mmCIF file of C-alpha atoms and ligand atoms in Angstrom:
data_model
loop_
_atom_site.group_PDB
_atom_site.id
_atom_site.type_symbol
_atom_site.label_atom_id
_atom_site.label_comp_id
_atom_site.label_asym_id
_atom_site.label_seq_id
_atom_site.Cartn_x
_atom_site.Cartn_y
_atom_site.Cartn_z
ATOM 1 C CA UNK W 418 -0.019 0.179 0.015
ATOM 2 C CA UNK W 419 0.896 3.991 -0.791
ATOM 3 C CA UNK W 420 1.732 6.223 1.593
ATOM 4 C CA UNK W 421 -1.870 8.163 1.981
ATOM 5 C CA UNK W 422 -0.960 12.340 1.601
ATOM 6 C CA UNK W 423 -3.055 15.114 3.209
ATOM 7 C CA UNK W 424 -3.681 16.998 0.733
ATOM 8 C CA UNK W 425 -1.232 15.349 -2.840
ATOM 9 C CA UNK W 426 -1.647 17.187 -6.078
ATOM 10 C CA UNK W 427 -4.162 16.802 -8.733
ATOM 11 C CA UNK W 428 -2.841 17.043 -11.894
ATOM 12 C CA UNK W 429 -4.157 15.599 -14.945
ATOM 13 C CA UNK W 430 -3.852 15.826 -18.912
ATOM 14 C CA UNK W 431 -4.695 19.607 -19.401
ATOM 15 C CA UNK W 432 -2.606 20.806 -17.109
ATOM 16 C CA UNK W 433 0.259 18.877 -19.005
ATOM 17 C CA UNK W 434 -1.153 19.786 -22.589
ATOM 18 C CA UNK W 435 -0.776 23.414 -21.653
ATOM 19 C CA UNK W 436 2.814 23.175 -20.479
ATOM 20 C CA UNK W 437 3.252 21.350 -23.879
ATOM 21 C CA UNK W 438 2.178 24.068 -25.579
ATOM 22 C CA UNK W 439 4.002 26.837 -23.566
ATOM 23 C CA UNK W 440 7.329 24.611 -24.499
ATOM 24 C CA UNK W 441 6.556 24.474 -27.709
ATOM 25 C CA UNK W 442 5.441 28.273 -28.345
ATOM 26 C CA UNK W 443 8.667 28.774 -26.488
ATOM 27 C CA UNK W 444 6.998 31.311 -23.338
ATOM 28 C CA UNK W 445 9.301 29.317 -20.690
ATOM 29 C CA UNK W 446 10.570 32.605 -19.341
ATOM 30 C CA UNK W 447 9.236 34.436 -16.967
ATOM 31 C CA UNK W 448 5.828 35.810 -18.322
ATOM 32 C CA UNK W 449 3.941 35.583 -21.027
ATOM 33 C CA UNK W 450 0.340 34.218 -22.252
ATOM 34 C CA UNK W 451 -0.009 32.633 -20.233
ATOM 35 C CA UNK W 452 0.288 34.688 -16.941
ATOM 36 C CA UNK W 453 -2.173 36.623 -18.363
ATOM 37 C CA UNK W 454 -5.119 34.567 -19.422
ATOM 38 C CA UNK W 455 -3.941 33.145 -15.749
ATOM 39 C CA UNK W 456 -4.673 36.385 -13.610
ATOM 40 C CA UNK W 457 -8.121 37.893 -15.865
ATOM 41 C CA UNK W 458 -9.852 33.901 -14.740
ATOM 42 C CA UNK W 459 -8.322 34.341 -12.025
ATOM 43 C CA UNK W 460 -9.685 37.945 -11.142
ATOM 44 C CA UNK W 461 -13.025 36.674 -12.188
ATOM 45 C CA UNK W 462 -13.512 33.637 -10.505
ATOM 46 C CA UNK W 463 -13.249 35.510 -7.355
ATOM 47 C CA UNK W 464 -15.044 38.850 -8.983
ATOM 48 C CA UNK W 465 -12.356 41.612 -8.833
ATOM 49 C CA UNK W 466 -11.438 43.346 -11.449
ATOM 50 C CA UNK W 467 -7.861 42.490 -10.869
ATOM 51 C CA UNK W 468 -4.814 39.599 -10.339
ATOM 52 C CA UNK W 469 -1.328 39.640 -10.147
ATOM 53 C CA UNK W 470 0.249 36.379 -10.734
ATOM 54 C CA UNK W 471 3.024 35.639 -7.746
ATOM 55 C CA UNK W 472 5.651 32.738 -7.101
ATOM 56 C CA UNK W 473 3.989 31.949 -3.505
ATOM 57 C CA UNK W 474 1.099 33.434 -1.574
ATOM 58 C CA UNK W 475 3.508 34.689 1.168
ATOM 59 C CA UNK W 476 4.685 37.160 -1.322
ATOM 60 C CA UNK W 477 0.939 38.367 -1.689
ATOM 61 C CA UNK W 478 0.858 39.138 1.795
ATOM 62 C CA UNK W 479 4.081 41.002 1.949
ATOM 63 C CA UNK W 480 2.703 42.286 -1.035
ATOM 64 C CA UNK W 481 -0.428 43.264 0.229
ATOM 65 C CA UNK W 482 1.317 44.690 4.167
ATOM 66 C CA UNK W 483 3.228 46.980 1.319
ATOM 67 C CA UNK W 484 0.444 48.189 -0.727
ATOM 68 C CA UNK W 485 -1.850 49.223 2.545
ATOM 69 C CA UNK W 486 0.773 50.891 3.542
ATOM 70 C CA UNK W 487 2.598 48.323 6.572
ATOM 71 C CA UNK W 488 5.867 49.638 7.526
ATOM 72 C CA UNK W 489 8.432 49.790 10.496
ATOM 73 C CA UNK W 490 6.374 50.287 13.950
ATOM 74 C CA UNK W 491 2.485 49.848 12.895
ATOM 75 C CA UNK W 492 0.787 47.468 14.480
ATOM 76 C CA UNK W 493 -1.835 44.863 12.860
ATOM 77 C CA UNK W 494 -4.475 42.658 13.747
ATOM 78 C CA UNK W 495 -3.955 38.567 12.867
ATOM 79 C CA UNK W 496 -6.500 35.202 13.560
ATOM 80 C CA UNK W 497 -4.118 33.492 15.280
ATOM 81 C CA UNK W 498 -4.977 29.766 13.983
ATOM 82 C CA UNK W 499 -3.035 29.818 10.738
ATOM 83 C CA UNK W 500 0.064 29.202 9.013
ATOM 84 C CA UNK W 501 3.120 31.211 10.119
ATOM 85 C CA UNK W 502 2.818 32.999 6.374
ATOM 86 C CA UNK W 503 -0.241 34.461 7.345
ATOM 87 C CA UNK W 504 1.582 36.556 9.484
ATOM 88 C CA UNK W 505 5.227 36.572 8.942
ATOM 89 C CA UNK W 506 4.876 39.637 6.269
ATOM 90 C CA UNK W 507 4.082 41.615 8.775
ATOM 91 C CA UNK W 508 7.590 41.090 10.710
ATOM 92 C CA UNK W 509 9.041 41.691 6.690
ATOM 93 C CA UNK W 510 8.027 45.195 6.707
ATOM 94 C CA UNK W 511 9.008 46.116 10.087
ATOM 95 C CA UNK W 512 5.438 46.255 12.072
ATOM 96 C CA UNK W 513 4.332 43.954 14.693
ATOM 97 C CA UNK W 514 0.858 41.253 14.855
ATOM 98 C CA UNK W 515 -1.655 41.383 17.084
ATOM 99 C CA UNK W 516 -3.154 37.848 17.538
ATOM 100 C CA UNK W 517 -6.795 37.747 17.709
ATOM 101 C CA UNK W 518 -8.298 34.153 18.350
ATOM 102 C CA UNK W 519 -10.395 32.039 16.622
ATOM 103 C CA UNK W 520 -14.921 31.212 18.050
ATOM 104 C CA UNK W 521 -16.459 28.798 18.180
ATOM 105 C CA UNK W 522 -18.676 29.058 14.974
ATOM 106 C CA UNK W 523 -16.524 29.623 12.101
ATOM 107 C CA UNK W 524 -13.317 28.729 13.633
ATOM 108 C CA UNK W 525 -11.841 31.144 11.926
ATOM 109 C CA UNK W 526 -10.902 35.717 13.616
ATOM 110 C CA UNK W 527 -13.581 36.296 16.076
ATOM 111 C CA UNK W 528 -15.331 39.351 15.384
ATOM 112 C CA UNK W 529 -16.802 40.246 18.443
ATOM 113 C CA UNK W 530 -12.996 40.465 19.623
ATOM 114 C CA UNK W 531 -11.837 42.111 16.984
ATOM 115 C CA UNK W 532 -14.715 44.941 17.900
ATOM 116 C CA UNK W 533 -13.304 45.397 21.443
ATOM 117 C CA UNK W 534 -9.349 45.209 20.323
ATOM 118 C CA UNK W 535 -10.706 48.278 17.752
ATOM 119 C CA UNK W 536 -12.394 50.070 19.837
ATOM 120 C CA UNK W 537 -9.709 49.841 22.892
ATOM 121 C CA UNK W 538 -6.986 50.872 20.041
ATOM 122 C CA UNK W 539 -9.344 54.078 19.449
ATOM 123 C CA UNK W 540 -9.964 54.774 22.540
ATOM 124 C CA UNK W 541 -5.646 54.435 23.657
ATOM 125 C CA UNK W 542 -5.196 55.989 20.262
ATOM 126 C CA UNK W 543 -3.867 53.281 18.468
ATOM 127 C CA UNK W 544 -5.133 52.776 15.745
ATOM 128 C CA UNK W 545 -4.067 49.425 13.921
ATOM 129 C CA UNK W 546 -2.625 49.284 11.044
ATOM 130 C CA UNK W 547 -4.032 46.853 9.116
ATOM 131 C CA UNK W 548 -6.358 43.805 9.688
ATOM 132 C CA UNK W 549 -5.314 40.125 8.160
ATOM 133 C CA UNK W 550 -7.995 38.110 7.887
ATOM 134 C CA UNK W 551 -7.726 34.358 7.137
ATOM 135 C CA UNK W 552 -10.177 32.023 5.833
ATOM 136 C CA UNK W 553 -9.164 28.635 6.956
ATOM 137 C CA UNK W 554 -9.166 25.134 5.706
ATOM 138 C CA UNK W 555 -11.568 26.648 3.076
ATOM 139 C CA UNK W 556 -14.090 28.699 5.094
ATOM 140 C CA UNK W 557 -14.266 32.650 4.675
ATOM 141 C CA UNK W 558 -14.520 34.528 7.989
ATOM 142 C CA UNK W 559 -17.717 35.773 9.065
ATOM 143 C CA UNK W 560 -16.945 38.962 6.557
ATOM 144 C CA UNK W 561 -20.949 40.466 6.799
ATOM 145 C CA UNK W 562 -19.631 41.834 10.060
ATOM 146 C CA UNK W 563 -15.382 41.956 9.189
ATOM 147 C CA UNK W 564 -15.986 44.797 6.605
ATOM 148 C CA UNK W 565 -18.264 46.807 8.441
ATOM 149 C CA UNK W 566 -16.026 47.002 11.282
ATOM 150 C CA UNK W 567 -12.995 47.315 9.208
ATOM 151 C CA UNK W 568 -14.542 50.026 7.308
ATOM 152 C CA UNK W 569 -15.650 51.839 10.514
ATOM 153 C CA UNK W 570 -12.377 51.948 12.151
ATOM 154 C CA UNK W 571 -10.643 53.224 8.557
ATOM 155 C CA UNK W 572 -8.444 50.099 9.373
ATOM 156 C CA UNK W 573 -7.258 47.978 6.212
ATOM 157 C CA UNK W 574 -8.930 44.901 5.471
ATOM 158 C CA UNK W 575 -6.776 41.769 3.764
ATOM 159 C CA UNK W 576 -7.780 38.537 2.854
ATOM 160 C CA UNK W 577 -5.533 35.557 3.598
ATOM 161 C CA UNK W 578 -7.923 32.859 1.215
ATOM 162 C CA UNK W 579 -4.848 31.316 1.212
ATOM 163 C CA UNK W 580 -6.723 27.658 1.241
ATOM 164 C CA UNK W 581 -9.949 28.691 0.041
ATOM 165 C CA UNK W 582 -10.187 29.162 -3.950
ATOM 166 C CA UNK W 583 -13.838 28.235 -4.857
ATOM 167 C CA UNK W 584 -15.716 29.687 -1.645
ATOM 168 C CA UNK W 585 -17.995 31.766 -1.278
ATOM 169 C CA UNK W 586 -19.340 33.308 1.462
ATOM 170 C CA UNK W 587 -22.031 35.997 1.596
ATOM 171 C CA UNK W 588 -22.695 35.371 -2.046
ATOM 172 C CA UNK W 589 -18.998 36.674 -2.885
ATOM 173 C CA UNK W 590 -16.414 34.385 -4.355
ATOM 174 C CA UNK W 591 -13.735 34.169 -1.635
ATOM 175 C CA UNK W 592 -10.636 35.779 -2.382
ATOM 176 C CA UNK W 593 -13.666 38.977 -3.166
ATOM 177 C CA UNK W 594 -13.081 40.377 0.405
ATOM 178 C CA UNK W 595 -11.056 43.562 2.341
ATOM 179 C CA UNK W 596 -9.293 45.538 0.055
ATOM 180 C CA UNK W 597 -6.536 42.477 -1.628
ATOM 181 C CA UNK W 598 -6.978 39.336 -0.897
ATOM 182 C CA UNK W 599 -4.281 36.494 -0.769
ATOM 183 C CA UNK W 600 -4.484 33.307 -2.299
ATOM 184 C CA UNK W 601 -1.817 29.957 -2.606
ATOM 185 C CA UNK W 602 -0.586 27.824 -5.496
ATOM 186 C CA UNK W 603 1.543 25.611 -3.071
ATOM 187 C CA UNK W 604 1.972 22.438 -3.941
ATOM 188 C CA UNK W 605 -1.396 21.424 -1.535
ATOM 189 C CA UNK W 606 -3.814 23.756 -1.907
ATOM 190 C CA UNK W 607 -7.072 22.854 -4.314
ATOM 191 C CA UNK W 608 -5.537 24.426 -7.032
ATOM 192 C CA UNK W 609 -1.250 24.356 -7.388
ATOM 193 C CA UNK W 610 1.129 25.891 -9.713
ATOM 194 C CA UNK W 611 3.570 24.058 -7.565
ATOM 195 C CA UNK W 612 3.998 27.118 -6.061
ATOM 196 C CA UNK W 613 2.618 30.198 -6.423
ATOM 197 C CA UNK W 614 0.326 32.364 -5.189
ATOM 198 C CA UNK W 615 -2.033 35.640 -6.366
ATOM 199 C CA UNK W 616 -3.324 38.470 -5.047
ATOM 200 C CA UNK W 617 -6.761 39.936 -6.184
ATOM 201 C CA UNK W 618 -8.881 42.894 -6.018
ATOM 202 C CA UNK W 619 -11.091 45.702 -6.946
ATOM 203 C CA UNK W 620 -8.129 47.917 -7.081
ATOM 204 C CA UNK W 621 -6.491 47.716 -10.543
ATOM 205 C CA UNK W 622 -4.556 50.671 -9.807
ATOM 206 C CA UNK W 623 -2.771 48.530 -6.448
ATOM 207 C CA UNK W 624 -2.943 45.462 -8.327
ATOM 208 C CA UNK W 625 -0.159 46.623 -10.937
ATOM 209 C CA UNK W 626 2.019 48.263 -8.137
ATOM 210 C CA UNK W 627 2.126 44.555 -7.389
ATOM 211 C CA UNK W 628 3.242 43.271 -10.062
ATOM 212 C CA UNK W 629 5.949 46.451 -10.565
ATOM 213 C CA UNK W 630 7.340 45.729 -6.999
ATOM 214 C CA UNK W 631 7.233 42.817 -7.924
ATOM 215 C CA UNK W 632 9.316 42.422 -11.121
ATOM 216 C CA UNK W 633 11.932 44.393 -9.509
ATOM 217 C CA UNK W 634 10.592 47.692 -9.100
ATOM 218 C CA UNK W 635 11.770 48.725 -12.845
ATOM 219 C CA UNK W 636 11.485 52.302 -13.900
ATOM 220 C CA UNK W 637 10.410 52.537 -16.849
ATOM 221 C CA UNK W 638 13.493 53.349 -19.180
ATOM 222 C CA UNK W 639 15.890 51.700 -21.226
ATOM 223 C CA UNK W 640 18.910 50.015 -18.929
ATOM 224 C CA UNK W 641 18.077 49.037 -15.292
ATOM 225 C CA UNK W 642 16.886 52.397 -13.411
ATOM 226 C CA UNK W 643 15.022 51.597 -9.693
ATOM 227 C CA UNK W 644 14.123 54.461 -8.317
ATOM 228 C CA UNK W 645 12.088 51.907 -4.989
ATOM 229 C CA UNK W 646 13.619 48.099 -4.100
ATOM 230 C CA UNK W 647 11.720 45.590 -5.582
ATOM 231 C CA UNK W 648 11.082 41.898 -5.354
ATOM 232 C CA UNK W 649 11.257 39.065 -8.083
ATOM 233 C CA UNK W 650 7.927 38.075 -6.782
ATOM 234 C CA UNK W 651 6.390 37.174 -10.696
ATOM 235 C CA UNK W 652 4.683 33.397 -11.121
ATOM 236 C CA UNK W 653 6.420 32.419 -14.797
ATOM 237 C CA UNK W 654 4.764 31.256 -17.198
ATOM 238 C CA UNK W 655 5.122 27.558 -17.450
ATOM 239 C CA UNK W 656 4.075 27.352 -13.594
ATOM 240 C CA UNK W 657 0.469 30.106 -14.751
ATOM 241 C CA UNK W 658 -0.122 26.937 -17.587
ATOM 242 C CA UNK W 659 -0.443 25.003 -14.990
ATOM 243 C CA UNK W 660 -2.782 27.109 -13.000
ATOM 244 C CA UNK W 661 -4.786 27.771 -15.991
ATOM 245 C CA UNK W 662 -5.583 23.833 -16.213
ATOM 246 C CA UNK W 663 -6.006 23.125 -12.515
ATOM 247 C CA UNK W 664 -8.816 26.515 -12.111
ATOM 248 C CA UNK W 665 -10.433 24.817 -15.535
ATOM 249 C CA UNK W 666 -11.034 21.927 -12.591
ATOM 250 C CA UNK W 667 -12.381 24.244 -10.001
ATOM 251 C CA UNK W 668 -15.567 23.195 -9.206
ATOM 252 C CA UNK W 669 -14.884 19.848 -9.976
ATOM 253 C CA UNK W 670 -11.810 19.826 -7.376
ATOM 254 C CA UNK W 671 -14.667 22.108 -4.670
ATOM 255 C CA UNK W 672 -17.110 18.831 -4.715
ATOM 256 C CA UNK W 673 -14.644 16.614 -4.414
ATOM 257 C CA UNK W 674 -13.124 17.589 -1.167
ATOM 258 C CA UNK W 675 -16.889 18.574 0.362
ATOM 259 C CA UNK W 676 -17.895 14.686 -0.708
ATOM 260 C CA UNK W 677 -14.497 13.863 1.072
ATOM 261 C CA UNK W 678 -15.833 15.586 4.091
ATOM 262 C CA UNK W 679 -19.550 13.850 4.342
ATOM 263 C CA UNK W 680 -18.107 10.619 3.165
ATOM 264 C CA UNK W 681 -16.226 11.310 6.828
ATOM 265 C CA UNK W 682 -19.406 12.349 8.024
ATOM 266 C CA UNK W 683 -20.936 9.135 7.612
ATOM 267 C CA UNK W 684 -18.203 7.106 8.553
ATOM 268 C CA UNK W 685 -16.699 8.796 11.722
ATOM 269 C CA UNK W 686 -19.591 10.790 12.637
ATOM 270 C CA UNK W 687 -20.860 8.676 15.353
ATOM 271 C CA UNK W 688 -18.244 8.327 17.254
ATOM 272 C CA UNK W 689 -18.069 9.672 20.324
ATOM 273 C CA UNK W 690 -16.050 13.198 21.259
ATOM 274 C CA UNK W 691 -15.813 13.189 17.458
ATOM 275 C CA UNK W 692 -17.099 16.808 15.737
ATOM 276 C CA UNK W 693 -16.094 18.172 12.473
ATOM 277 C CA UNK W 694 -15.176 21.385 11.899
ATOM 278 C CA UNK W 695 -18.805 23.307 10.800
ATOM 279 C CA UNK W 696 -19.614 25.188 8.087
ATOM 280 C CA UNK W 697 -20.692 29.111 8.761
ATOM 281 C CA UNK W 698 -24.330 29.569 7.558
ATOM 282 C CA UNK W 699 -23.222 31.933 5.743
ATOM 283 C CA UNK W 700 -21.174 30.568 2.963
ATOM 284 C CA UNK W 701 -19.981 27.501 1.634
ATOM 285 C CA UNK W 702 -16.386 26.044 2.650
ATOM 286 C CA UNK W 703 -14.648 24.471 -1.127
ATOM 287 C CA UNK W 704 -13.667 21.681 2.620
ATOM 288 C CA UNK W 705 -9.659 22.794 1.601
ATOM 289 C CA UNK W 706 -9.540 19.867 4.779
ATOM 290 C CA UNK W 707 -11.546 17.558 6.673
ATOM 291 C CA UNK W 708 -10.579 18.475 10.070
ATOM 292 C CA UNK W 709 -12.589 17.851 13.144
ATOM 293 C CA UNK W 710 -12.134 17.431 16.785
ATOM 294 C CA UNK W 711 -11.371 14.894 18.945
ATOM 295 C CA UNK W 712 -12.869 14.478 22.466
ATOM 296 C CA UNK W 713 -10.512 12.223 24.761
ATOM 297 C CA UNK W 714 -12.441 11.344 26.935
ATOM 298 C CA UNK W 715 -15.565 11.179 25.073
ATOM 299 C CA UNK W 716 -13.121 8.706 22.000
ATOM 300 C CA UNK W 717 -10.972 6.903 24.685
ATOM 301 C CA UNK W 718 -8.327 7.756 23.057
ATOM 302 C CA UNK W 719 -6.262 11.061 22.236
ATOM 303 C CA UNK W 720 -5.928 13.378 18.890
ATOM 304 C CA UNK W 721 -2.104 12.321 18.732
ATOM 305 C CA UNK W 722 -3.291 8.334 19.523
ATOM 306 C CA UNK W 723 -4.630 8.545 16.643
ATOM 307 C CA UNK W 724 -2.371 10.433 14.620
ATOM 308 C CA UNK W 725 0.404 8.174 15.720
ATOM 309 C CA UNK W 726 -2.119 4.837 14.180
ATOM 310 C CA UNK W 727 -2.710 6.839 10.895
ATOM 311 C CA UNK W 728 0.924 6.803 10.253
ATOM 312 C CA UNK W 729 1.595 3.718 11.717
ATOM 313 C CA UNK W 730 -0.260 2.476 8.198
ATOM 314 C CA UNK W 731 1.647 4.955 6.144
ATOM 315 C CA UNK W 732 -1.628 7.666 6.616
ATOM 316 C CA UNK W 733 -0.889 11.089 6.856
ATOM 317 C CA UNK W 734 -2.667 13.195 9.484
ATOM 318 C CA UNK W 735 -1.745 16.634 11.296
ATOM 319 C CA UNK W 736 -2.875 18.716 14.218
ATOM 320 C CA UNK W 737 -4.572 22.027 13.122
ATOM 321 C CA UNK W 738 -2.513 24.867 13.188
ATOM 322 C CA UNK W 739 -0.328 25.515 16.058
ATOM 323 C CA UNK W 740 -1.867 28.992 16.791
ATOM 324 C CA UNK W 741 0.559 31.836 16.115
ATOM 325 C CA UNK W 742 0.611 33.365 19.986
ATOM 326 C CA UNK W 743 2.136 30.009 21.157
ATOM 327 C CA UNK W 744 4.576 30.458 18.561
ATOM 328 C CA UNK W 745 8.053 31.043 20.423
ATOM 329 C CA UNK W 746 9.082 33.139 17.645
ATOM 330 C CA UNK W 747 6.077 34.963 18.460
ATOM 331 C CA UNK W 748 6.662 34.952 21.884
ATOM 332 C CA UNK W 749 5.519 37.857 24.239
ATOM 333 C CA UNK W 750 2.806 39.070 21.575
ATOM 334 C CA UNK W 751 -0.476 40.831 22.231
ATOM 335 C CA UNK W 752 -3.093 38.697 22.048
ATOM 336 C CA UNK W 753 -6.794 39.017 22.381
ATOM 337 C CA UNK W 754 -8.309 35.939 23.493
ATOM 338 C CA UNK W 755 -6.235 32.465 22.787
ATOM 339 C CA UNK W 756 -8.323 29.607 24.602
ATOM 340 C CA UNK W 757 -10.771 28.832 21.719
ATOM 341 C CA UNK W 758 -7.646 28.966 19.649
ATOM 342 C CA UNK W 759 -5.843 26.622 21.533
ATOM 343 C CA UNK W 760 -8.109 23.779 22.584
ATOM 344 C CA UNK W 761 -8.850 23.297 18.564
ATOM 345 C CA UNK W 762 -4.316 23.091 18.753
ATOM 346 C CA UNK W 763 -5.197 21.101 21.290
ATOM 347 C CA UNK W 764 -7.443 18.860 19.689
ATOM 348 C CA UNK W 765 -7.473 19.109 16.183
ATOM 349 C CA UNK W 766 -6.752 17.136 12.961
ATOM 350 C CA UNK W 767 -6.279 17.540 9.877
ATOM 351 C CA UNK W 768 -7.711 13.949 7.803
ATOM 352 C CA UNK W 769 -6.353 12.786 4.315
ATOM 353 C CA UNK W 770 -8.607 15.688 1.919
ATOM 354 C CA UNK W 771 -7.328 15.630 -1.909
ATOM 355 C CA UNK W 772 -9.877 16.128 -4.844
ATOM 356 C CA UNK W 773 -8.164 13.122 -5.548
ATOM 357 C CA UNK W 774 -8.762 10.626 -2.646
ATOM 358 C CA UNK W 775 -10.556 6.864 -3.885
ATOM 359 C CA UNK W 776 -13.457 5.559 -1.907
ATOM 360 C CA UNK W 777 -10.672 2.352 -0.066
ATOM 361 C CA UNK W 778 -8.139 5.153 0.637
ATOM 362 C CA UNK W 779 -11.216 6.824 2.782
ATOM 363 C CA UNK W 780 -11.909 3.604 3.871
ATOM 364 C CA UNK W 781 -8.187 2.866 5.289
ATOM 365 C CA UNK W 782 -8.656 6.172 7.068
ATOM 366 C CA UNK W 783 -11.722 5.500 8.410
ATOM 367 C CA UNK W 784 -11.051 2.103 9.544
ATOM 368 C CA UNK W 785 -7.695 2.794 11.838
ATOM 369 C CA UNK W 786 -9.617 5.825 13.633
ATOM 370 C CA UNK W 787 -12.794 3.680 14.759
ATOM 371 C CA UNK W 788 -10.109 0.799 15.719
ATOM 372 C CA UNK W 789 -8.704 3.402 18.102
ATOM 373 C CA UNK W 790 -11.704 4.572 19.135
ATOM 374 C CA UNK W 791 -12.506 0.864 20.179
ATOM 375 C CA UNK W 792 -9.496 -0.337 21.219
HETATM 376 C C1 PLP S 560 -3.397 31.353 5.486
HETATM 377 C C2 PLP S 560 -2.037 30.706 4.425
HETATM 378 N N1 PLP S 560 -1.422 32.043 4.124
HETATM 379 C C3 PLP S 560 -0.878 32.166 2.944
HETATM 380 C C4 PLP S 560 0.145 30.491 2.905
HETATM 381 C C5 PLP S 560 1.324 30.944 1.915
HETATM 382 O O1 PLP S 560 1.392 30.163 0.577
HETATM 383 P P1 PLP S 560 2.533 29.888 -0.041
HETATM 384 O O2 PLP S 560 2.783 28.765 0.431
HETATM 385 O O3 PLP S 560 2.330 29.821 -1.548
HETATM 386 O O4 PLP S 560 3.767 31.295 0.014
HETATM 387 C C6 PLP S 560 -0.560 29.165 3.388
HETATM 388 C C7 PLP S 560 0.309 28.072 2.830
HETATM 389 O O5 PLP S 560 0.863 28.110 2.792
HETATM 390 C C8 PLP S 560 -1.478 29.370 3.959
HETATM 391 O O6 PLP S 560 -2.073 28.505 4.035
#
């Protein structure tokens, strides 16, 4: 039996044909027609005016912060329950993250805590410069409230939709909330280019500036002229070709990941102490990863017992993100709340969730987890 991965790439004939086309036309070098087309198609999919294709989601977060004017000494309110790449760019620009706990209903940035933090800051005369809200495991945060709060307090909102391409909330696509949206095409994402990312926005000027900064900030001149510091953050034409192929089948990918979730619920939902990530009433998640929590008293074993049992059968699973306020690198940073994210981390597990997961593979996972419960 082969190892079962959490979220392996799922590529096929369409991607192969588009990459071959890029080779045959010799558009191998950076940029080219697939980049432009990928940007158009992504903007359309996210329901926004413009998109800049980049080398990673991390680069997109970095540029989003720069475009929002975040600089040394500025404070940025961030979801604590996320991957480090949502937050590390705050440090790249010399800022300081302030972490906000998750809510139980969506496992995303808690709007009540955000509100009290924004109000407290207003009273103290210390406004935050930006908010980075994350769409965790594909589920959009509660933008019905978060957008309104950021507008009221005049704080820039950045949506980290790295995990959420194909999801919707309040009838709008993931990526379309706030001033700038971040996408990732890392190898484990629902749409992959091997490695890549994008910035999406209704602000076409901001995206034009992101393209400029991501191609070394070259001023218009026949020679190399630079009046600002730039970055080498652009996506290549070959990788954009892969992304275009992936995007053509995004709806099928969402369906497959949602079907994984439904099958896990059918296979495990009756076990005591198991609870799946809830789906917020306001949206439809792409269910990038199926995640659940295990109450050790009710289940009779811990999350770690389950993870190790899966590992012994060569099945990859992962604890939920370790909250950023518990990370050694962010020790000493302010955190608002924190106990919800901590308990999700203690008990939470991500299960194999690829869009190519077969029913037999799914049954293998379910059988092991049921076996741990019986034992
Ligand atoms: C929430 C979140 N933000 C940002 C990133 C960074 O994206 P990338 O790996 O493309 O740099 C990822 C994934 O890797 C992510 O899950």
